[in-house]
Amino acid sequence: MNENENRHRGSGIVGTVLFHLILILILCYSHLRAVPVEEEALLVDYSQPVAGGGGGGAPAAPAQTTSPTPVETPAAPPAKQANLYDGQTKETQDFEEAAALAEAKKREQEKARAAKEAADKAAAEARAKAEAEAKARAEAEAKAKAEAEAKAKAEAKAREEAQKTANAKNAMSAFGKSGSGSANTSGSGSGQGNLTGSGNGNGNGSGSGSNGGNSWGLAGRSLVGNLPKPTYNSQETGTVVVEITVDKTGAVVAAKVISKGTTVQSSYLWAQAESAAKKAKFNADAKANALQKGTITYHFTLK
């Protein structure tokens, strides 16, 4: 487009210069050309005698001369300028039309490019929004699924614990064995055990007690209620001795398995024994030491 514009512009300039040169030459030729002067004719009257002629007579009157009538020279016709002017005008018009068309085409291209950019931007924003919504929806679904799975696991665990507790209660109610307690002072006690022979003992006496193989020892104190028994589901058997620490109110504030007397090395059975020992309750004694140590021995057998 630039080459065409330059070519048209150069042609217009050359045409304009030629046009003015031709016009100047024509003007110079038409106005500076010499006007031809016709020769003046001398009129002679032959009716009068010629001076000096024979026969005498009156002298001839002098001939009168008349000035010739000037002949008007027709002006030269004007040069035909229309063709050159028309050609230059047409070329200029073509150039202007081409420039206008180019400008219009350029505006259309810019308009189309702006429309395309706006469409691309809108499409990109729509894609980003859709991706963000999809990501948020996926995260929400994953979170809901994880919460549902956690809830289902918690409910299953709770049902399992409830079932174990129910089975233990049923076993305790179906099978019972008597127990006794003895101490330095007289006292009596009663207790019940489960099918495996392990049981809980209690008594109003003080010192120590045993039932079904499970026993406890705490000098000068007595067990309140039944000796808590561990709940377990294991095929290992053996004895676990738990050292307990009891305060003045009779609560077990600490329980830890000791190696002396312990014959099983299962961490699972140890944890069950410590958990059961912490639930034991002894009589309150304001005169007792602030913390008093004793033991509880559990015998694990096959179920």
Short mmCIF file of C-alpha atoms in Angstrom, two decimals:
data_model
loop_
_atom_site.label_atom_id
_atom_site.label_comp_id
_atom_site.label_asym_id
_atom_site.label_seq_id
_atom_site.Cartn_x
_atom_site.Cartn_y
_atom_site.Cartn_z
CA MET A 1 0.00 0.00 0.00
CA ASN A 2 2.86 2.43 0.71
CA GLU A 3 4.49 1.74 -2.69
CA ASN A 4 1.19 2.43 -4.46
CA GLU A 5 0.71 5.64 -2.54
CA ASN A 6 4.26 6.80 -3.37
CA ARG A 7 3.83 5.94 -7.05
CA HIS A 8 0.51 7.82 -7.25
CA ARG A 9 1.94 10.78 -5.38
CA GLY A 10 4.97 10.97 -7.74
CA SER A 11 2.74 10.73 -10.82
CA GLY A 12 0.55 13.54 -9.50
CA ILE A 13 3.52 15.82 -8.92
CA VAL A 14 4.99 15.17 -12.41
CA GLY A 15 1.60 15.76 -14.04
CA THR A 16 1.12 19.02 -12.16
CA VAL A 17 4.57 20.32 -13.18
CA LEU A 18 4.05 19.42 -16.85
CA PHE A 19 0.63 21.01 -16.85
CA HIS A 20 1.97 24.36 -15.58
CA LEU A 21 4.92 24.29 -18.00
CA ILE A 22 2.64 23.76 -21.01
CA LEU A 23 0.28 26.50 -19.79
CA ILE A 24 3.16 28.99 -19.51
CA LEU A 25 4.41 28.14 -22.99
CA ILE A 26 0.97 28.62 -24.52
CA LEU A 27 0.51 31.98 -22.82
CA CYS A 28 3.90 33.14 -23.98
CA TYR A 29 3.18 32.06 -27.56
CA SER A 30 -0.25 33.70 -27.77
CA HIS A 31 0.65 37.08 -26.25
CA LEU A 32 4.19 37.60 -27.50
CA ARG A 33 3.59 36.71 -31.18
CA ALA A 34 4.07 39.78 -33.56
CA VAL A 35 0.90 41.10 -35.18
CA PRO A 36 1.41 41.48 -39.05
CA VAL A 37 0.98 45.10 -40.47
CA GLU A 38 -0.55 45.38 -43.91
CA GLU A 39 0.96 47.80 -46.48
CA GLU A 40 -0.96 51.02 -46.97
CA ALA A 41 -2.41 51.45 -50.48
CA LEU A 42 -2.02 54.78 -52.29
CA LEU A 43 -5.17 55.84 -54.09
CA VAL A 44 -4.77 57.68 -57.41
CA ASP A 45 -7.57 59.63 -59.10
CA TYR A 46 -7.09 59.29 -62.88
CA SER A 47 -9.91 61.68 -63.65
CA GLN A 48 -7.68 64.62 -62.94
CA PRO A 49 -4.88 65.70 -65.29
CA VAL A 50 -1.48 64.79 -64.28
CA ALA A 51 0.73 67.66 -63.40
CA GLY A 52 3.14 68.56 -66.13
CA GLY A 53 1.07 66.76 -68.75
CA GLY A 54 0.34 68.14 -72.18
CA GLY A 55 -2.68 70.19 -73.11
CA GLY A 56 -2.29 72.56 -70.20
CA GLY A 57 -5.07 73.09 -67.87
CA ALA A 58 -5.46 73.62 -64.28
CA PRO A 59 -3.03 71.93 -62.11
CA ALA A 60 -4.10 68.69 -60.62
CA ALA A 61 -5.27 68.71 -57.10
CA PRO A 62 -3.08 66.86 -54.73
CA ALA A 63 -4.11 63.29 -54.14
CA GLN A 64 -5.65 62.57 -50.81
CA THR A 65 -4.33 59.73 -48.92
CA THR A 66 -6.53 57.74 -46.64
CA SER A 67 -5.32 55.68 -43.74
CA PRO A 68 -5.95 52.01 -44.10
CA THR A 69 -8.58 50.40 -41.98
CA PRO A 70 -6.89 48.24 -39.42
CA VAL A 71 -7.65 44.59 -39.75
CA GLU A 72 -8.35 42.84 -36.45
CA THR A 73 -6.25 39.82 -36.05
CA PRO A 74 -8.24 36.97 -34.54
CA ALA A 75 -6.91 35.81 -31.22
CA ALA A 76 -5.39 32.41 -31.08
CA PRO A 77 -7.74 29.81 -29.69
CA PRO A 78 -6.99 28.85 -26.10
CA ALA A 79 -4.98 25.76 -25.58
CA LYS A 80 -6.88 22.66 -24.75
CA GLN A 81 -6.22 22.38 -21.05
CA ALA A 82 -9.17 20.31 -20.15
CA ASN A 83 -7.55 17.05 -21.08
CA LEU A 84 -4.45 17.62 -18.95
CA TYR A 85 -6.49 18.98 -16.08
CA ASP A 86 -8.99 16.24 -16.38
CA GLY A 87 -6.22 13.64 -16.38
CA GLN A 88 -4.57 15.20 -13.35
CA THR A 89 -7.92 15.51 -11.58
CA LYS A 90 -8.79 11.91 -12.35
CA GLU A 91 -5.43 10.71 -11.11
CA THR A 92 -5.83 12.77 -7.94
CA GLN A 93 -9.30 11.41 -7.43
CA ASP A 94 -8.07 7.85 -7.93
CA PHE A 95 -5.32 8.46 -5.41
CA GLU A 96 -7.76 9.93 -2.88
CA GLU A 97 -10.20 7.10 -3.42
CA ALA A 98 -7.43 4.53 -2.99
CA ALA A 99 -6.27 6.26 0.20
CA ALA A 100 -9.87 6.36 1.52
CA LEU A 101 -10.35 2.68 0.70
CA ALA A 102 -7.07 1.81 2.41
CA GLU A 103 -8.05 3.79 5.50
CA ALA A 104 -11.48 2.16 5.59
CA LYS A 105 -9.91 -1.27 5.19
CA LYS A 106 -7.45 -0.50 7.97
CA ARG A 107 -10.28 0.57 10.29
CA GLU A 108 -12.19 -2.61 9.48
CA GLN A 109 -9.12 -4.72 10.24
CA GLU A 110 -8.55 -2.90 13.54
CA LYS A 111 -12.21 -3.34 14.43
CA ALA A 112 -12.07 -7.06 13.61
CA ARG A 113 -8.85 -7.46 15.59
CA ALA A 114 -10.38 -5.67 18.61
CA ALA A 115 -13.48 -7.86 18.39
CA LYS A 116 -11.34 -11.01 18.22
CA GLU A 117 -9.24 -9.91 21.20
CA ALA A 118 -12.41 -9.18 23.22
CA ALA A 119 -13.83 -12.59 22.30
CA ASP A 120 -10.58 -14.36 23.22
CA LYS A 121 -10.45 -12.52 26.55
CA ALA A 122 -14.06 -13.41 27.35
CA ALA A 123 -13.41 -17.05 26.44
CA ALA A 124 -10.28 -17.16 28.64
CA GLU A 125 -12.18 -15.65 31.56
CA ALA A 126 -14.99 -18.15 31.07
CA ARG A 127 -12.51 -21.05 31.01
CA ALA A 128 -10.76 -19.78 34.16
CA LYS A 129 -14.09 -19.41 35.95
CA ALA A 130 -15.21 -22.89 34.91
CA GLU A 131 -11.89 -24.40 36.05
CA ALA A 132 -12.10 -22.60 39.40
CA GLU A 133 -15.68 -23.81 39.92
CA ALA A 134 -14.73 -27.36 38.95
CA LYS A 135 -11.76 -27.29 41.34
CA ALA A 136 -13.88 -25.94 44.20
CA ARG A 137 -16.57 -28.55 43.49
CA ALA A 138 -13.97 -31.36 43.44
CA GLU A 139 -12.45 -30.15 46.72
CA ALA A 140 -15.89 -29.95 48.34
CA GLU A 141 -16.75 -33.46 47.13
CA ALA A 142 -13.43 -34.83 48.38
CA LYS A 143 -13.91 -33.14 51.76
CA ALA A 144 -17.46 -34.46 52.06
CA LYS A 145 -16.29 -37.95 51.11
CA ALA A 146 -13.47 -37.87 53.68
CA GLU A 147 -15.85 -36.65 56.38
CA ALA A 148 -18.35 -39.38 55.49
CA GLU A 149 -15.64 -42.05 55.62
CA ALA A 150 -14.34 -40.75 58.96
CA LYS A 151 -17.86 -40.69 60.35
CA ALA A 152 -18.53 -44.22 59.11
CA LYS A 153 -15.30 -45.46 60.69
CA ALA A 154 -16.12 -43.76 63.99
CA GLU A 155 -19.60 -45.26 64.00
CA ALA A 156 -18.22 -48.71 63.19
CA LYS A 157 -15.67 -48.41 65.98
CA ALA A 158 -18.34 -47.25 68.41
CA ARG A 159 -20.55 -50.20 67.46
CA GLU A 160 -17.62 -52.57 67.89
CA GLU A 161 -16.83 -51.17 71.34
CA ALA A 162 -20.48 -51.37 72.31
CA GLN A 163 -20.62 -54.96 71.13
CA LYS A 164 -17.50 -55.83 73.12
CA THR A 165 -18.94 -54.21 76.22
CA ALA A 166 -22.22 -56.06 75.78
CA ASN A 167 -20.44 -59.37 75.31
CA ALA A 168 -18.36 -58.77 78.42
CA LYS A 169 -21.46 -57.95 80.49
CA ASN A 170 -23.22 -61.02 79.18
CA ALA A 171 -20.24 -63.19 80.07
CA MET A 172 -20.05 -61.70 83.56
CA SER A 173 -23.75 -62.24 84.19
CA ALA A 174 -23.75 -65.79 82.81
CA PHE A 175 -20.74 -67.11 84.64
CA GLY A 176 -19.82 -66.17 88.23
CA LYS A 177 -17.35 -67.38 90.75
CA SER A 178 -16.86 -66.45 94.36
CA GLY A 179 -13.82 -64.66 95.66
CA SER A 180 -12.44 -63.70 99.00
CA GLY A 181 -10.17 -61.09 100.49
CA SER A 182 -7.82 -61.28 103.41
CA ALA A 183 -5.73 -58.79 105.32
CA ASN A 184 -4.08 -58.21 108.63
CA THR A 185 -7.48 -57.44 110.05
CA SER A 186 -10.62 -59.41 109.66
CA GLY A 187 -12.86 -58.73 106.75
CA SER A 188 -14.89 -60.37 104.10
CA GLY A 189 -15.43 -59.80 100.44
CA SER A 190 -17.16 -61.19 97.40
CA GLY A 191 -16.51 -61.02 93.70
CA GLN A 192 -17.25 -62.60 90.36
CA GLY A 193 -15.13 -63.80 87.48
CA ASN A 194 -15.59 -64.53 83.80
CA LEU A 195 -15.55 -67.79 81.93
CA THR A 196 -11.78 -67.88 81.64
CA GLY A 197 -11.35 -67.89 85.37
CA SER A 198 -10.10 -64.31 85.73
CA GLY A 199 -12.27 -62.23 88.00
CA ASN A 200 -12.56 -59.20 90.17
CA GLY A 201 -12.40 -59.27 93.92
CA ASN A 202 -13.44 -56.75 96.51
CA GLY A 203 -13.73 -56.67 100.23
CA ASN A 204 -14.11 -54.48 103.24
CA GLY A 205 -10.86 -55.77 104.63
CA SER A 206 -7.54 -54.19 103.83
CA GLY A 207 -4.20 -55.21 102.45
CA SER A 208 -4.65 -57.48 99.44
CA GLY A 209 -7.11 -59.67 97.63
CA SER A 210 -7.36 -62.13 94.76
CA ASN A 211 -10.01 -63.61 92.53
CA GLY A 212 -9.75 -66.00 89.63
CA GLY A 213 -6.03 -65.39 89.34
CA ASN A 214 -6.27 -61.55 89.32
CA SER A 215 -5.05 -59.93 92.51
CA TRP A 216 -4.15 -56.58 94.05
CA GLY A 217 -2.02 -55.39 96.92
CA LEU A 218 -2.09 -52.00 98.69
CA ALA A 219 -0.99 -51.91 102.34
CA GLY A 220 -3.59 -50.56 104.74
CA ARG A 221 -6.19 -49.90 102.04
CA SER A 222 -9.22 -51.78 100.82
CA LEU A 223 -10.78 -52.12 97.36
CA VAL A 224 -14.06 -50.37 96.75
CA GLY A 225 -16.33 -52.30 94.40
CA ASN A 226 -15.01 -54.80 91.89
CA LEU A 227 -11.51 -55.00 90.54
CA PRO A 228 -11.71 -53.68 86.95
CA LYS A 229 -10.76 -56.27 84.39
CA PRO A 230 -9.10 -55.60 81.04
CA THR A 231 -10.98 -56.22 77.80
CA TYR A 232 -8.84 -57.80 75.14
CA ASN A 233 -8.94 -59.84 71.96
CA SER A 234 -5.65 -61.66 71.71
CA GLN A 235 -4.34 -65.22 71.50
CA GLU A 236 -1.40 -64.47 73.78
CA THR A 237 -1.44 -65.65 77.37
CA GLY A 238 0.54 -64.71 80.41
CA THR A 239 0.76 -62.48 83.49
CA VAL A 240 1.03 -58.70 83.58
CA VAL A 241 1.91 -56.88 86.82
CA VAL A 242 0.89 -53.24 87.02
CA GLU A 243 2.32 -50.85 89.59
CA ILE A 244 -0.34 -48.41 90.77
CA THR A 245 -0.11 -45.07 92.59
CA VAL A 246 -3.08 -44.18 94.81
CA ASP A 247 -3.83 -40.85 96.48
CA LYS A 248 -5.61 -40.21 99.80
CA THR A 249 -9.03 -40.30 98.14
CA GLY A 250 -8.43 -43.83 96.86
CA ALA A 251 -8.14 -42.89 93.17
CA VAL A 252 -5.46 -44.49 91.02
CA VAL A 253 -3.49 -41.56 89.65
CA ALA A 254 -0.88 -43.62 87.78
CA ALA A 255 -0.48 -47.15 86.44
CA LYS A 256 2.61 -48.69 84.82
CA VAL A 257 3.57 -52.26 83.90
CA ILE A 258 6.67 -53.51 85.73
CA SER A 259 8.95 -56.32 84.62
CA LYS A 260 8.90 -58.14 87.94
CA GLY A 261 6.30 -60.87 87.71
CA THR A 262 5.32 -59.98 84.11
CA THR A 263 5.58 -62.91 81.72
CA VAL A 264 4.06 -61.53 78.52
CA GLN A 265 5.69 -58.86 76.33
CA SER A 266 2.66 -57.82 74.29
CA SER A 267 2.33 -54.04 74.24
CA TYR A 268 -1.35 -54.48 73.46
CA LEU A 269 -1.97 -56.54 76.67
CA TRP A 270 0.16 -54.10 78.66
CA ALA A 271 -1.97 -51.18 77.51
CA GLN A 272 -5.17 -53.04 78.36
CA ALA A 273 -3.86 -53.92 81.82
CA GLU A 274 -2.79 -50.33 82.57
CA SER A 275 -6.14 -48.99 81.36
CA ALA A 276 -8.08 -51.38 83.62
CA ALA A 277 -5.84 -50.68 86.63
CA LYS A 278 -6.49 -46.93 86.39
CA LYS A 279 -10.19 -47.61 86.86
CA ALA A 280 -9.72 -49.30 90.23
CA LYS A 281 -11.01 -47.48 93.34
CA PHE A 282 -9.77 -47.86 96.92
CA ASN A 283 -11.06 -46.52 100.23
CA ALA A 284 -10.23 -42.97 101.21
CA ASP A 285 -7.76 -42.53 104.09
CA ALA A 286 -6.87 -39.07 105.34
CA LYS A 287 -4.01 -40.52 107.41
CA ALA A 288 -2.46 -42.34 104.47
CA ASN A 289 0.48 -41.02 102.53
CA ALA A 290 -0.26 -38.48 99.85
CA LEU A 291 0.72 -41.06 97.25
CA GLN A 292 0.79 -44.75 98.02
CA LYS A 293 2.08 -47.47 95.73
CA GLY A 294 0.65 -50.94 95.21
CA THR A 295 0.22 -53.56 92.49
CA ILE A 296 -2.50 -55.22 90.47
CA THR A 297 -1.75 -58.51 88.75
CA TYR A 298 -3.70 -59.68 85.70
CA HIS A 299 -3.60 -63.16 84.20
CA PHE A 300 -4.48 -63.28 80.50
CA THR A 301 -5.84 -66.57 79.17
CA LEU A 302 -7.26 -67.76 75.86
CA LYS A 303 -10.90 -66.89 75.22
#
